C-alpha cells in the first residue's frame, strides 16, 4: 500500500486514520493498493469476491445532447444498472470480501440510502451481519429495502452522529464500510479498488477526453482515477460535479480539512467535508470541480429524461456540470462520459421535502473521532453539517 499524498509505502493492513505519516503531521490521506505486474488491465484485491453480478454497465450514446452542447460525442455510463441500483455495488463487493478476509463478524456503514442498501445486500449474500447508521430523514423506500436484507438500521437526528456511532462500533471490532473520521479520509482502500473497473470498461472502447463524476468525498472519483492509471491508457480530464463549492474552493487554495457549508437536495453527494483523495484525483489530470446548484441539476434531470434516462438528482449533476463547462467553450469535438450513479425512481429529493438535507448545528461532542494522531493546523470550526450525506 502507498499514501496518495506523501507516497510513503506501508504494509497491507487496515489504516483507520489513513496514512500514519500524514496523520502524525496533522493531515488526513487515504492509501492505495499497489500490485506486481500481472498483464491485466487492472487488478483487484479480491477478484473472486462474493458477487451479485455488478459491473459491465451499459454505455449509452446521447447524440442529441452532444449536438446541443457542441460536443463530438457524449456517452452516459449507467451505473444504476448494478444489482442494487447504484455504483456502490462495485465497492461493496470488495469491501465485504475484505471484511470476511479479516474475520469480521459485522460490517457497519453510514449512509443516506444507496450505500447502505448496497452494503446490506452484499453482506446478506456473504452471510455477515450488517448495521447501517442513517438519519431520521432516510426515505421509507430505503428503510424497507435495507431491512429486507436483514440489516440493522440505526437512525440519528444529524449526520455526524452516525460517524460517532461507527467509531464506537469499530472500536468493538466491526468492519467500517464507509468513512467515519474527521477530517474525512474516504472509504477503506480495498473497497475503492472496485471502482477501477469503470475505467477499465471505458478504456475497452474509445478513450474519452473527459469523465464527469458526481462527487462528495471522492471514493468514486479516486477509484476511476486509479483505474485509468493502472490500465496505462492515459488519464482523461476528470471533472467533479458538486452541489456547492467545496473542491472548487480547495483547488483555489482553501485547506481541504476545512468544513464547507451548503444546503442541497442532491442527497447522495451532500456533505460539508472534502478528502485528499478527491483533490489528488483532480490534480493528477488537471481536472476541474464544478458546483451545480439544485436548479441546474433539475434542468439536467429533465434533459436526461427527455432522452429516456431517469437519473436521480445527484447523478444528473454530472450533465449539469458538463453543460456549464460546454458553455465556457473549448469542448468542441471532444468525447465526454458522464457517470450516472443512480436512478431517479427512488430519488426523494423532489417528492419528499422531509428528506431534503439541511445544515444544522453540530456540537463538538457530536463529531466523530479525529482522523489525525498529531496536532492539526487550525481549521474552520465545523459549525454546520449536512443532514444527509453519502460517500
PDB file of N, CA, C and O in Angstrom, residues 137 298 348-358:
ATOM      1  N   UNK A 137     -34.120  11.318   8.313  1.00  0.00           N
ATOM      2  CA  UNK A 137     -34.688  11.719   7.027  1.00  0.00           C
ATOM      3  C   UNK A 137     -34.644  10.619   5.980  1.00  0.00           C
ATOM      4  O   UNK A 137     -35.136  10.818   4.868  1.00  0.00           O
ATOM      5  N   UNK A 298     -31.819  19.963 -11.595  1.00  0.00           N
ATOM      6  CA  UNK A 298     -33.179  19.585 -12.020  1.00  0.00           C
ATOM      7  C   UNK A 298     -33.356  19.773 -13.525  1.00  0.00           C
ATOM      8  O   UNK A 298     -34.018  18.969 -14.188  1.00  0.00           O
ATOM      9  N   UNK A 348     -35.718  10.809  -3.480  1.00  0.00           N
ATOM     10  CA  UNK A 348     -36.717  11.532  -2.699  1.00  0.00           C
ATOM     11  C   UNK A 348     -36.594  13.036  -2.784  1.00  0.00           C
ATOM     12  O   UNK A 348     -37.384  13.757  -2.208  1.00  0.00           O
ATOM     13  N   UNK A 349     -35.603  13.539  -3.476  1.00  0.00           N
ATOM     14  CA  UNK A 349     -35.276  14.958  -3.426  1.00  0.00           C
ATOM     15  C   UNK A 349     -36.411  15.900  -3.738  1.00  0.00           C
ATOM     16  O   UNK A 349     -36.575  16.925  -3.085  1.00  0.00           O
ATOM     17  N   UNK A 350     -37.222  15.585  -4.739  1.00  0.00           N
ATOM     18  CA  UNK A 350     -38.291  16.497  -5.132  1.00  0.00           C
ATOM     19  C   UNK A 350     -39.651  16.101  -4.590  1.00  0.00           C
ATOM     20  O   UNK A 350     -40.578  16.897  -4.588  1.00  0.00           O
ATOM     21  N   UNK A 351     -39.808  14.861  -4.136  1.00  0.00           N
ATOM     22  CA  UNK A 351     -41.130  14.385  -3.737  1.00  0.00           C
ATOM     23  C   UNK A 351     -41.309  14.304  -2.229  1.00  0.00           C
ATOM     24  O   UNK A 351     -42.428  14.292  -1.752  1.00  0.00           O
ATOM     25  N   UNK A 352     -40.235  14.273  -1.474  1.00  0.00           N
ATOM     26  CA  UNK A 352     -40.319  14.129  -0.031  1.00  0.00           C
ATOM     27  C   UNK A 352     -39.515  15.257   0.599  1.00  0.00           C
ATOM     28  O   UNK A 352     -38.314  15.164   0.768  1.00  0.00           O
ATOM     29  N   UNK A 353     -40.195  16.353   0.949  1.00  0.00           N
ATOM     30  CA  UNK A 353     -39.490  17.518   1.461  1.00  0.00           C
ATOM     31  C   UNK A 353     -38.752  17.207   2.757  1.00  0.00           C
ATOM     32  O   UNK A 353     -37.712  17.796   3.049  1.00  0.00           O
ATOM     33  N   UNK A 354     -39.272  16.268   3.527  1.00  0.00           N
ATOM     34  CA  UNK A 354     -38.616  15.911   4.785  1.00  0.00           C
ATOM     35  C   UNK A 354     -37.280  15.226   4.557  1.00  0.00           C
ATOM     36  O   UNK A 354     -36.452  15.146   5.453  1.00  0.00           O
ATOM     37  N   UNK A 355     -37.084  14.712   3.332  1.00  0.00           N
ATOM     38  CA  UNK A 355     -35.845  14.000   3.039  1.00  0.00           C
ATOM     39  C   UNK A 355     -34.741  14.919   2.549  1.00  0.00           C
ATOM     40  O   UNK A 355     -33.629  14.486   2.344  1.00  0.00           O
ATOM     41  N   UNK A 356     -35.063  16.195   2.368  1.00  0.00           N
ATOM     42  CA  UNK A 356     -34.051  17.127   1.876  1.00  0.00           C
ATOM     43  C   UNK A 356     -32.998  17.371   2.938  1.00  0.00           C
ATOM     44  O   UNK A 356     -33.316  17.637   4.098  1.00  0.00           O
ATOM     45  N   UNK A 357     -31.710  17.296   2.575  1.00  0.00           N
ATOM     46  CA  UNK A 357     -30.662  17.573   3.562  1.00  0.00           C
ATOM     47  C   UNK A 357     -30.646  19.035   3.944  1.00  0.00           C
ATOM     48  O   UNK A 357     -30.819  19.914   3.114  1.00  0.00           O
ATOM     49  N   UNK A 358     -30.477  19.308   5.222  1.00  0.00           N
ATOM     50  CA  UNK A 358     -30.379  20.673   5.715  1.00  0.00           C
ATOM     51  C   UNK A 358     -29.147  20.781   6.594  1.00  0.00           C
ATOM     52  O   UNK A 358     -28.807  19.861   7.317  1.00  0.00           O
TER      53      UNK A 358
END
